[in-house]
PDB file of C-alpha atoms and ligand atoms in Angstrom:
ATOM      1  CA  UNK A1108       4.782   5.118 -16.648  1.00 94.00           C
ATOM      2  CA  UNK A1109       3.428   2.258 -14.895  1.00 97.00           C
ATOM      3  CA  UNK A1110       5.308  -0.577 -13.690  1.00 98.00           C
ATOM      4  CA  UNK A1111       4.257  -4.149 -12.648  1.00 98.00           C
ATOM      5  CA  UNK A1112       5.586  -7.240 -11.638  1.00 98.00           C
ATOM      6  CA  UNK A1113       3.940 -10.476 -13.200  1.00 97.00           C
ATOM      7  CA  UNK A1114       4.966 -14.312 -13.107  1.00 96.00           C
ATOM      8  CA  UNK A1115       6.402 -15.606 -16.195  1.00 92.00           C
ATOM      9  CA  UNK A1116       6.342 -18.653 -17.409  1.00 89.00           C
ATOM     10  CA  UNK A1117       8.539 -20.571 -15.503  1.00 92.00           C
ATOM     11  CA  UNK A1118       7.284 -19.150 -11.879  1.00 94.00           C
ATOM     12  CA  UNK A1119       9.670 -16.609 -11.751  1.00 95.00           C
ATOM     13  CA  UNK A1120       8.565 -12.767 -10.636  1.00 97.00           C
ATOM     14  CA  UNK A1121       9.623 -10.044 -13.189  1.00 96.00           C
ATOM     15  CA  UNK A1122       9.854  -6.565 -13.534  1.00 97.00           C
ATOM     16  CA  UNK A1123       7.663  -4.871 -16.686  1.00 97.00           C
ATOM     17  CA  UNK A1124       6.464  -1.602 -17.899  1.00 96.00           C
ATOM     18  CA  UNK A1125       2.537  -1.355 -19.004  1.00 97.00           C
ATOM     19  CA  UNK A1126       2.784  -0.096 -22.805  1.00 95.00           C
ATOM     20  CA  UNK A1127      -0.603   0.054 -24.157  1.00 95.00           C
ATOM     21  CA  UNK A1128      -2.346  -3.657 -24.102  1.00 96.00           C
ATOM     22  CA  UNK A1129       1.179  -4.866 -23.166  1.00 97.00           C
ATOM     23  CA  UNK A1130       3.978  -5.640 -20.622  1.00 97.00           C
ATOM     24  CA  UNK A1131       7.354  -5.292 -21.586  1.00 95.00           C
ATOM     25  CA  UNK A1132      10.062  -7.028 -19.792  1.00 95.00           C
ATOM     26  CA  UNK A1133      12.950  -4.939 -18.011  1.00 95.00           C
ATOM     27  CA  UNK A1134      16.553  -6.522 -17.631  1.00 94.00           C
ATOM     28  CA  UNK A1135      16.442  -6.495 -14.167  1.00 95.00           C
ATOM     29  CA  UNK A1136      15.749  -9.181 -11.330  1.00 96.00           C
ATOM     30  CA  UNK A1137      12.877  -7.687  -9.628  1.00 97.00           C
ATOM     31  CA  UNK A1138      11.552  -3.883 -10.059  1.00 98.00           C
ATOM     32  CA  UNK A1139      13.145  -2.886  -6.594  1.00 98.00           C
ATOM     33  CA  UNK A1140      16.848  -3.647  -8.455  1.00 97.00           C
ATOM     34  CA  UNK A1141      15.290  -1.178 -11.554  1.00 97.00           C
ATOM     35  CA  UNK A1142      14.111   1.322  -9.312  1.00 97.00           C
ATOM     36  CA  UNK A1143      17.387   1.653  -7.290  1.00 97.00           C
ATOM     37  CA  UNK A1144      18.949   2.896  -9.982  1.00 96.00           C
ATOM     38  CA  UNK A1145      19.586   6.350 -11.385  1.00 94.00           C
ATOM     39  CA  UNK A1146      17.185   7.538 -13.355  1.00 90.00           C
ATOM     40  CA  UNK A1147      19.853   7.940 -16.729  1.00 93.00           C
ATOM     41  CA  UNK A1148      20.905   4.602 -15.669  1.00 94.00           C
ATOM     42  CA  UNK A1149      16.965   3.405 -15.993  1.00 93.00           C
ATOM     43  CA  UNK A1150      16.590   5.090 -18.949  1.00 89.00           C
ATOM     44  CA  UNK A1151      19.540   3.306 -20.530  1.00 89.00           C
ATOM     45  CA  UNK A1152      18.404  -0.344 -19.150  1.00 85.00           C
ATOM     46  CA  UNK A1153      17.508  -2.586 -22.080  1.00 80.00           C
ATOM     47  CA  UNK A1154      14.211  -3.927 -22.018  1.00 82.00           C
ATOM     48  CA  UNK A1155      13.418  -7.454 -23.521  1.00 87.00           C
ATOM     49  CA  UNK A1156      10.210  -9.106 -25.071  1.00 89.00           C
ATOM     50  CA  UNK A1157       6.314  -7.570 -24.839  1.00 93.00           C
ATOM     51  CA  UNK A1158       3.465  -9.797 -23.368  1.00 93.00           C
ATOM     52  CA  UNK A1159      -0.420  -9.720 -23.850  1.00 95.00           C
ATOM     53  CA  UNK A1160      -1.361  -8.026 -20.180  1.00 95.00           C
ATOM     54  CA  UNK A1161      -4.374 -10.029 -19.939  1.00 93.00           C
ATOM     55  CA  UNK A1162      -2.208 -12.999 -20.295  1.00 89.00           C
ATOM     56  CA  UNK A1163      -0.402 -12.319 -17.143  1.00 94.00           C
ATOM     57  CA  UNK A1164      -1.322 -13.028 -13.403  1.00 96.00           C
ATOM     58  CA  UNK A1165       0.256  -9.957 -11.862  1.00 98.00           C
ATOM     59  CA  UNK A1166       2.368 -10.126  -8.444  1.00 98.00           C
ATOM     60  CA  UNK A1167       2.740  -7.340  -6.121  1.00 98.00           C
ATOM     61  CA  UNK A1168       4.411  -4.632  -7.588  1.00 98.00           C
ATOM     62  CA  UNK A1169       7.521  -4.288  -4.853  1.00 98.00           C
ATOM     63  CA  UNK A1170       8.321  -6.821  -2.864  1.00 97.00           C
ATOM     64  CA  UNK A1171       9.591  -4.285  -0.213  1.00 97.00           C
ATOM     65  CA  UNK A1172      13.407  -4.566   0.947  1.00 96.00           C
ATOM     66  CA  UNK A1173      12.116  -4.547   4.751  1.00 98.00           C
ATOM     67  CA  UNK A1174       9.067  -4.324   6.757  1.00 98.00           C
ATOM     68  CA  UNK A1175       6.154  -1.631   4.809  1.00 98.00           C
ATOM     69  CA  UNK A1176       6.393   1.424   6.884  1.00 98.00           C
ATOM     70  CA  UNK A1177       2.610   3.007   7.885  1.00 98.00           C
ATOM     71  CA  UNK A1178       1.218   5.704   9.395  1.00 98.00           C
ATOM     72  CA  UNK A1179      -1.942   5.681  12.216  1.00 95.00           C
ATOM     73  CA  UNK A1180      -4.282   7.995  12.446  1.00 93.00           C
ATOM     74  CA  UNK A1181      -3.566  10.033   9.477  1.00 97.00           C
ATOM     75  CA  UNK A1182      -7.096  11.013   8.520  1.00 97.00           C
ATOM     76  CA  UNK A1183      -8.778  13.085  11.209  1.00 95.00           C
ATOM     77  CA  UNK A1184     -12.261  11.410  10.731  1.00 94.00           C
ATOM     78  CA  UNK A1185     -10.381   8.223  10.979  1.00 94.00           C
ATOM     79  CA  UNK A1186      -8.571   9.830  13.806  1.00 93.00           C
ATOM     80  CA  UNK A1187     -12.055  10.223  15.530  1.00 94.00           C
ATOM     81  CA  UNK A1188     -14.291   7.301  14.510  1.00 95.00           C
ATOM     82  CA  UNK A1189     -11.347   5.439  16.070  1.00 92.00           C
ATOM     83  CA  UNK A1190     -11.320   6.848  19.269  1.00 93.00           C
ATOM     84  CA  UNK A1191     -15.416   7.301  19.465  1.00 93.00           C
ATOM     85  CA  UNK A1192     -15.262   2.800  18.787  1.00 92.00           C
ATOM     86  CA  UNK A1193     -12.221   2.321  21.707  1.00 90.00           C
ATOM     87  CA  UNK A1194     -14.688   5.305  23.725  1.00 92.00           C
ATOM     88  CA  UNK A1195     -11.751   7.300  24.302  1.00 92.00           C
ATOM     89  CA  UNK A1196     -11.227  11.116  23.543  1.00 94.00           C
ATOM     90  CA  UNK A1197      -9.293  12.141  20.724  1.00 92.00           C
ATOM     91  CA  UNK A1198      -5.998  13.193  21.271  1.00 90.00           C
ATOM     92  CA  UNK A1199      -4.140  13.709  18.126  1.00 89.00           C
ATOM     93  CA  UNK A1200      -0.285  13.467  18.307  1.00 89.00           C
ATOM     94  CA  UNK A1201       2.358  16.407  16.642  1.00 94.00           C
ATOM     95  CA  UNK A1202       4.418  13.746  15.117  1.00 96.00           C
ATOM     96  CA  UNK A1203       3.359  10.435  13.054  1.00 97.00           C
ATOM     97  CA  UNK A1204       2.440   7.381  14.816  1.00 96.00           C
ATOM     98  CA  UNK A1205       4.705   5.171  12.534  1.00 98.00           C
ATOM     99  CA  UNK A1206       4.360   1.236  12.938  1.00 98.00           C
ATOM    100  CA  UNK A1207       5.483  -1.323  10.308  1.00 98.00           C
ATOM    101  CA  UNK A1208       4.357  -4.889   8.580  1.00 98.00           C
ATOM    102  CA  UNK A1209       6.361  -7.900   7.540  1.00 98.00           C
ATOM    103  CA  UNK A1210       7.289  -8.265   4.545  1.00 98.00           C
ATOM    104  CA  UNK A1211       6.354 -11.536   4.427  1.00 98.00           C
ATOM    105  CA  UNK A1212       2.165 -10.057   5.116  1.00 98.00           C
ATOM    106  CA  UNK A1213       2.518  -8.854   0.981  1.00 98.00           C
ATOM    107  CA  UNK A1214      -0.026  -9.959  -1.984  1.00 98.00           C
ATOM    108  CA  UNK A1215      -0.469  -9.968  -5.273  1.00 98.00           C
ATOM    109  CA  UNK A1216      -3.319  -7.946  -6.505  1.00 98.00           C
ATOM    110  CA  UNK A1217      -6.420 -10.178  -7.486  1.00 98.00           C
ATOM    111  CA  UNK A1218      -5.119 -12.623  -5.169  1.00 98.00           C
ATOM    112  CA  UNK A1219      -7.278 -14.341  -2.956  1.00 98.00           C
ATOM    113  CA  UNK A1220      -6.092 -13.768   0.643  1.00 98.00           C
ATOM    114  CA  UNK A1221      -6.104 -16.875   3.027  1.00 98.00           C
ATOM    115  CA  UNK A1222      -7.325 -16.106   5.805  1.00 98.00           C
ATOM    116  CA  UNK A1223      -7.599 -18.322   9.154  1.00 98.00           C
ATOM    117  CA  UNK A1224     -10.945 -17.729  11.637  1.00 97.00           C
ATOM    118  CA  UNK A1225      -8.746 -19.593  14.572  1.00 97.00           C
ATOM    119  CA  UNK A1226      -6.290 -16.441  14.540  1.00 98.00           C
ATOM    120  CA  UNK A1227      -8.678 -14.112  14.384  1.00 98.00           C
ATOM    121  CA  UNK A1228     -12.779 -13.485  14.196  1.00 97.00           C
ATOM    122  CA  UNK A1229     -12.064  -9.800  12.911  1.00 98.00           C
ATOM    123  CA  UNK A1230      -9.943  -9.061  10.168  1.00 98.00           C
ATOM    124  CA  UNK A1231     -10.614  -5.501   8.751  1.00 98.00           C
ATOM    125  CA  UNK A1232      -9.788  -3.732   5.696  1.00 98.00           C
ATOM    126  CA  UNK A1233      -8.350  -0.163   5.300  1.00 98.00           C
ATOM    127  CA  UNK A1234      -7.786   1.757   2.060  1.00 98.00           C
ATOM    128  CA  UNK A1235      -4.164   3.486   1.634  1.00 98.00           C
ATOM    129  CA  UNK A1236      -2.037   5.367  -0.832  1.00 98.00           C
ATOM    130  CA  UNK A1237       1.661   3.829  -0.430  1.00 99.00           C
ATOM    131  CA  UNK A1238       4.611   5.493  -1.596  1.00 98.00           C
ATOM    132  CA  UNK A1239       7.503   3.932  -2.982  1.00 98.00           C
ATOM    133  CA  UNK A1240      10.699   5.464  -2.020  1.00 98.00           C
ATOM    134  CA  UNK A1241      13.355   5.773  -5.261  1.00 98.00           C
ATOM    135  CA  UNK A1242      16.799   6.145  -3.980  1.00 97.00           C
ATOM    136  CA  UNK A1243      18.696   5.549  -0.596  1.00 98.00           C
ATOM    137  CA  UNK A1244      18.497   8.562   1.196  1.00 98.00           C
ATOM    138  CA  UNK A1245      18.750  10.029   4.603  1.00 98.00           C
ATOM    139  CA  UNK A1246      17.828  13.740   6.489  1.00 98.00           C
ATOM    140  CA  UNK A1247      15.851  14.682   3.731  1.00 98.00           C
ATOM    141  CA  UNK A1248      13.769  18.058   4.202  1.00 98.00           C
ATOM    142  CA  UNK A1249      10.164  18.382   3.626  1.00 98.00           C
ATOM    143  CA  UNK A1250      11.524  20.864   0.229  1.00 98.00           C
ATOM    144  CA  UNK A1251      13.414  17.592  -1.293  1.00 98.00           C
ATOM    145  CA  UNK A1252      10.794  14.952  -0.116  1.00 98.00           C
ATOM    146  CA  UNK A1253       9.148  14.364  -3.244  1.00 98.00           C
ATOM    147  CA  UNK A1254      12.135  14.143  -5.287  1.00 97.00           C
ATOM    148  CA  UNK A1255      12.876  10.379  -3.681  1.00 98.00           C
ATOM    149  CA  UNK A1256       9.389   9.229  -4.736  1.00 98.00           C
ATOM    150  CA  UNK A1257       9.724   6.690  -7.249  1.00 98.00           C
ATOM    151  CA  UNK A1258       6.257   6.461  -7.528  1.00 98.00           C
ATOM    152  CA  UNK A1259       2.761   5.712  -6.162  1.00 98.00           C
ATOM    153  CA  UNK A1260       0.497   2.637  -5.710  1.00 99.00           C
ATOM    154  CA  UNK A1261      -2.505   1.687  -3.508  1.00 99.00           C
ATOM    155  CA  UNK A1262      -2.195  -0.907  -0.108  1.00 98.00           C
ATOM    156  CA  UNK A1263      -4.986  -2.635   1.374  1.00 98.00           C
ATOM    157  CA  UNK A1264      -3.462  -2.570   5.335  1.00 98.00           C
ATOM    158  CA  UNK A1265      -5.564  -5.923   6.480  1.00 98.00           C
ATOM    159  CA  UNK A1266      -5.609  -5.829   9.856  1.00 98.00           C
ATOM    160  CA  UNK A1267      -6.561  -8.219  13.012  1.00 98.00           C
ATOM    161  CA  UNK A1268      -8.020  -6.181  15.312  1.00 97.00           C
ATOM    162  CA  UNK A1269      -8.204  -8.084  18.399  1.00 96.00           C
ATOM    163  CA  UNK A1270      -4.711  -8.739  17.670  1.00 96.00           C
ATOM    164  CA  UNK A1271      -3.805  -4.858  17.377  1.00 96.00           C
ATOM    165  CA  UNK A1272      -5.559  -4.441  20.366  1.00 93.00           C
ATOM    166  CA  UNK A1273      -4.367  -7.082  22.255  1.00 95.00           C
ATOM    167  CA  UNK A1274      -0.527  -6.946  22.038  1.00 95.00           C
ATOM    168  CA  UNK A1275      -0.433  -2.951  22.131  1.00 91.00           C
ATOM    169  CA  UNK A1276       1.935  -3.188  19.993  1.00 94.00           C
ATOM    170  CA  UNK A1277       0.281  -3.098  16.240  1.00 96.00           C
ATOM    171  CA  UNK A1278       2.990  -5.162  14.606  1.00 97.00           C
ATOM    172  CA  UNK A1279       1.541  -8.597  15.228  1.00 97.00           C
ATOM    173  CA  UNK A1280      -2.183  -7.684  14.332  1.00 98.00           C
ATOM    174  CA  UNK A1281      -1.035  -6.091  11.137  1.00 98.00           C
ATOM    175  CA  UNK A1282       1.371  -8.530   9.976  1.00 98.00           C
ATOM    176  CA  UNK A1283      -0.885 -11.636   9.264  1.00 98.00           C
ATOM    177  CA  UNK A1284       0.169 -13.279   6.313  1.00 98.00           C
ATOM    178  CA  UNK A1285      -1.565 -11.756   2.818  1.00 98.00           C
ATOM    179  CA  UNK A1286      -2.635  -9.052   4.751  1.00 98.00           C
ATOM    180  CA  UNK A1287      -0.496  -6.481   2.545  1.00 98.00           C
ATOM    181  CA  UNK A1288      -2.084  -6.747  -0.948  1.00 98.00           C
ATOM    182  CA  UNK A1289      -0.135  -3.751  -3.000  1.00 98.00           C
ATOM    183  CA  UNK A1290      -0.856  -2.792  -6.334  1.00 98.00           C
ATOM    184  CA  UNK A1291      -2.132  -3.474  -9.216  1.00 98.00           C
ATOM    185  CA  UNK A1292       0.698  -1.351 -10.279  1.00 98.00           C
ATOM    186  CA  UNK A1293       3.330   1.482  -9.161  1.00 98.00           C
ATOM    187  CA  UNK A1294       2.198   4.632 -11.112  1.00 98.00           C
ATOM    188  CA  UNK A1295       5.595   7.072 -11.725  1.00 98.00           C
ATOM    189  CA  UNK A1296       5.735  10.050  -9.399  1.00 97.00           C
ATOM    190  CA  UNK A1297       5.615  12.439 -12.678  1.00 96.00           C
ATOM    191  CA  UNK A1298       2.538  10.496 -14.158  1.00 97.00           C
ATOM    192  CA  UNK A1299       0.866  11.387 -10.661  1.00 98.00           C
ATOM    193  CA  UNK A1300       0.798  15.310 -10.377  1.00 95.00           C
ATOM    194  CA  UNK A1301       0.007  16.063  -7.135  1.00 98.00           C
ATOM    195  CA  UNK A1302      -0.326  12.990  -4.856  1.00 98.00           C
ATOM    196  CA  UNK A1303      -2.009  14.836  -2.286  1.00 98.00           C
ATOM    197  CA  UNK A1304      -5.227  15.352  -4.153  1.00 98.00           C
ATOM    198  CA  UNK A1305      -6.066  11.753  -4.924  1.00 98.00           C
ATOM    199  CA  UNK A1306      -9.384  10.470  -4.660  1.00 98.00           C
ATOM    200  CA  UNK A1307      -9.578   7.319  -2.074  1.00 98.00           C
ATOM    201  CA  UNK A1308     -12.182   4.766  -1.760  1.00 98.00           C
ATOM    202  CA  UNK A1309     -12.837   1.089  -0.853  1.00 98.00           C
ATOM    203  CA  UNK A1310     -15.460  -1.290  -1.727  1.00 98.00           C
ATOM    204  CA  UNK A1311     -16.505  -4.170   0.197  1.00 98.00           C
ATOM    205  CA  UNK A1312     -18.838  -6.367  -2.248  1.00 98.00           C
ATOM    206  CA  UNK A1313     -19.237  -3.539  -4.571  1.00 98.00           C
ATOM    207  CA  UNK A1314     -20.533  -1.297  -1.956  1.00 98.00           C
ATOM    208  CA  UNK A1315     -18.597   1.905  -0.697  1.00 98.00           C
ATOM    209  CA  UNK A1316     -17.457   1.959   2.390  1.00 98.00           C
ATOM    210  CA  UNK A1317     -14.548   4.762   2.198  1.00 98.00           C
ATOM    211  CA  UNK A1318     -14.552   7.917   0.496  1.00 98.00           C
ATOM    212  CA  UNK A1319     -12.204  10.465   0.694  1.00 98.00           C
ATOM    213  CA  UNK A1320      -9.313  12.489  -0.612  1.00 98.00           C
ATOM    214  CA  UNK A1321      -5.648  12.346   0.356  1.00 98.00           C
ATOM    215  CA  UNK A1322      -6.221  16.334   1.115  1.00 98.00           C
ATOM    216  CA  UNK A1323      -7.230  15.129   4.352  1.00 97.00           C
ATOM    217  CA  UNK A1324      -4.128  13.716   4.934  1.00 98.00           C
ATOM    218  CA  UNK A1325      -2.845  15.462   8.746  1.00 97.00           C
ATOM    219  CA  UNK A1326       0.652  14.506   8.086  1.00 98.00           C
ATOM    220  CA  UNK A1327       1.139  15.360   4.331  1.00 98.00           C
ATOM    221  CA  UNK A1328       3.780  12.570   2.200  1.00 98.00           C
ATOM    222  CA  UNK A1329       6.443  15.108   2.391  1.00 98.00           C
ATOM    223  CA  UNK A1330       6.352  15.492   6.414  1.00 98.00           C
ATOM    224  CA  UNK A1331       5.905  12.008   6.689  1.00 98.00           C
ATOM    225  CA  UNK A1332       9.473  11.634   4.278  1.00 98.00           C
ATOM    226  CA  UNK A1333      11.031  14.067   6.158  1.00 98.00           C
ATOM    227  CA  UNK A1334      10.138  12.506   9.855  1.00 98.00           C
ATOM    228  CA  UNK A1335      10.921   8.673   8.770  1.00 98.00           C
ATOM    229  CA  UNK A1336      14.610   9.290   7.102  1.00 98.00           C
ATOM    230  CA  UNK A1337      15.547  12.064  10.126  1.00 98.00           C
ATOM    231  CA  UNK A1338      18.176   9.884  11.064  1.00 98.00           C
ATOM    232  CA  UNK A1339      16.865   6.845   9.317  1.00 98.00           C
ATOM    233  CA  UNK A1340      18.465   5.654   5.805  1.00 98.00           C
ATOM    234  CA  UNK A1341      15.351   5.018   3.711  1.00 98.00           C
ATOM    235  CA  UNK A1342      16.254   2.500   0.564  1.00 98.00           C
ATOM    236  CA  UNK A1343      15.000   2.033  -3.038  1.00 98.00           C
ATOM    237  CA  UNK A1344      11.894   0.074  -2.746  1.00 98.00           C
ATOM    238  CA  UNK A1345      10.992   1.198   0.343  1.00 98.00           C
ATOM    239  CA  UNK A1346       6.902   1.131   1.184  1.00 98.00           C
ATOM    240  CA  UNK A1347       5.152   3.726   3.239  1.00 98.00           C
ATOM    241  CA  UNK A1348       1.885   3.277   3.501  1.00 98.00           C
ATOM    242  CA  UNK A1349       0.375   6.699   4.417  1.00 98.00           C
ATOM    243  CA  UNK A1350      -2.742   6.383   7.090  1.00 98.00           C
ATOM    244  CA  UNK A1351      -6.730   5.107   6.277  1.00 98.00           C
ATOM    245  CA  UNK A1352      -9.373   7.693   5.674  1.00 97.00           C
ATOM    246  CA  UNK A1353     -12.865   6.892   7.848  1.00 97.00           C
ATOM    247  CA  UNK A1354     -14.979   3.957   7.588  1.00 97.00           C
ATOM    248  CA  UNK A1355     -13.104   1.155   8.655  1.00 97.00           C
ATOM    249  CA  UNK A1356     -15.127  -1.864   9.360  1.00 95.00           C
ATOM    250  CA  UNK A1357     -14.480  -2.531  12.972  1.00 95.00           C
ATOM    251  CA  UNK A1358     -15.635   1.328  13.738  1.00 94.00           C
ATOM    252  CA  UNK A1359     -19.023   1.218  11.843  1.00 95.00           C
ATOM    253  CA  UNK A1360     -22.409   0.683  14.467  1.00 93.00           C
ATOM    254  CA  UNK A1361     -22.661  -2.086  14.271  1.00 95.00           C
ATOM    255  CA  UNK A1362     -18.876  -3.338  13.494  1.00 95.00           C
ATOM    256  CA  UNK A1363     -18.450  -5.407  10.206  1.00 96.00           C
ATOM    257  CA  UNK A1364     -15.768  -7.517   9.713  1.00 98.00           C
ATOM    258  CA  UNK A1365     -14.630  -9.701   6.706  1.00 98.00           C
ATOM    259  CA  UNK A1366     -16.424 -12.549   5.839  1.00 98.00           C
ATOM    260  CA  UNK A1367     -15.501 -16.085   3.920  1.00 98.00           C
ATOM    261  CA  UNK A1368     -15.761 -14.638  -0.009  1.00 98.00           C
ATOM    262  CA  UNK A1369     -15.875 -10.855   0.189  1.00 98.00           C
ATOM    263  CA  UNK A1370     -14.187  -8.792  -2.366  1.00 98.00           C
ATOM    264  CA  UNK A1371     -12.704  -6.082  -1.413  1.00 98.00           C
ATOM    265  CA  UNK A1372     -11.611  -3.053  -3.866  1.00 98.00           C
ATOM    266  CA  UNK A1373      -8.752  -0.057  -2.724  1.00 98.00           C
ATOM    267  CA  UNK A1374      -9.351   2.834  -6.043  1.00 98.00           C
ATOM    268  CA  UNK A1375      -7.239   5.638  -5.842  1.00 98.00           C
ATOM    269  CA  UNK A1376      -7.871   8.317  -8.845  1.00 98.00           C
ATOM    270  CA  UNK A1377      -4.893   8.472 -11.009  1.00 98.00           C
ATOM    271  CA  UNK A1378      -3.394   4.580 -10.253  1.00 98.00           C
ATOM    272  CA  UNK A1379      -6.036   2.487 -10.671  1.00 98.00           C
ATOM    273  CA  UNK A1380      -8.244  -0.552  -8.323  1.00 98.00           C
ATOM    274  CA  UNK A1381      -6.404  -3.225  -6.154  1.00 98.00           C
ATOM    275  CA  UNK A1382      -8.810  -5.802  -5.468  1.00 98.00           C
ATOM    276  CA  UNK A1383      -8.771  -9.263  -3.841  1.00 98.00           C
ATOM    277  CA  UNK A1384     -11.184 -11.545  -2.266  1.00 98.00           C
ATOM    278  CA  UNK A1385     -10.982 -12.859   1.006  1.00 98.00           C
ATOM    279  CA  UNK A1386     -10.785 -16.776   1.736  1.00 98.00           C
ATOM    280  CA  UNK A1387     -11.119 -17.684   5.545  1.00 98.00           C
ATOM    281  CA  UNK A1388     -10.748 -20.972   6.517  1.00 97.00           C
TER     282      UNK A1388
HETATM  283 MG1   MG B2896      -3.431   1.614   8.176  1.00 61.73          MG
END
């Protein structure tokens, strides 16, 4: 199944599952209140009227409970074109560099994202598959990680690079406000098969820019589970964006960053395309 979130007609964000050419309503306050639920408790939540889905203008999907949780470097030619651009030598770590964003930093699909040139001349795009977590859970092995997948959707994790770069620290350049467009909807884990042969890709004006698989993942969505919630309590709604593959703009000879009116397009095989254009003022 796939599940959206759209504004209604009053302004207010609901929760809806795509049936056919239409949206139908779920009896919950947002999809993050559906999805912590049990799954025989979702499957026995009343549903209320259908809507036209080209009628609606679509919000992002989940807005998370917390920060969205990512992963660096979790594509080795990523990984290298990264290190090649800062001209240092790769060194790849044996556990996930996590960081997060602010909650706050999430879009709506087809939402133009307003950018500001006085914070930064170099906001970049990268093209991710983010999971969304399904129940509160803790300690759970890499054998169990998949069963707390509620589902699967794509993230566009806008960044300002001289603002990663500049406060070590990647939450600030990451955080930007609308630089977390999710969606344009969460796909169902069991609708996905096996999430680590996806087809990736970004387009920047129509033209490709990334192309790869989420294969080439070097932390696979199971580790990376496993490693966040060792310790941690994960929640229902939770966001974990897992790592870029290569060609990032600020990485390419020479570097190409956004520009006032590009259009920018995450596809990921199986969910579908997130797109937004960019607006910076
Ligand atoms: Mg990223």
């Amino acid at each position: 199944m796939r599940y959206v979130s759209f504004v209604d007609r009053d302004g207010r964000v609901r929760p809806g599952i795509i049936e056919g050419e239409h949206v139908r309503e779920i009896a919950c306050a947002t999809l993050v209140e559906y999805i912590a639920l049990s799954p025989d408790e979702r499957a026995h939540r009343h549903t209320l009227n259908t809507v036209p889905f080209k009628d609606l203008r679509l919000s992002a999907p989940v807005q998370p409970p917390r920060n969205v949780m990512c992963v660096g470097r979790n594509y080795l030619e990523h990984a290298k074109e990264g290190a090649r651009a800062a001209g240092r030598e790769l060194k790849l770590p044996d556990v996930p560099t996590f960081f997060t964003k602010a909650p706050t930093a999430v879009a709506a699909p087809e939402a133009t994202l307003d950018l500001q040139a006085r914070i930064s001349p170099e906001y970049d795009f990268e093209a991710e598959l983010a999971v969304v977590i399904g129940e509160r859970c803790k300690d759970v092995s890499e054998d169990r990680a998949l069963d707390v997948v509620f589902g699967y959707t794509c993230l566009n994790d806008v960044t300002a690079r001289d603002l990663q770069r500049a406060h070590v620290q990647w939450f600030k350049g990451k955080s930007l406000d609308d630089c977390a467009p999710i969606g344009p909807w969460v796909v169902g884990a069991g609708e996905i098969g096996d999430a680590q042969q996806l087809g990736i890709f970004f387009r920047l004006n129509g033209v490709e820019k990334q192309r790869s698989n989420t294969s080439q993942m070097i932390f696979s969505i199971p580790r990376l589970i496993a490693e966040l919630s060792r310790g941690m309590t994960l929640l229902p709604g939770d966001v974990i964006a897992t790592g870029t593959p290569e060609g990032v703009g600020f990485a390419r000879t020479p570097p190409e960053f956004l520009r006032d009116g590009d259009v920018m397009e995450v596809e990921i095989e199986k969910i579908g395309v997130l797109r937004n254009r960019v607006r910076i003022t």
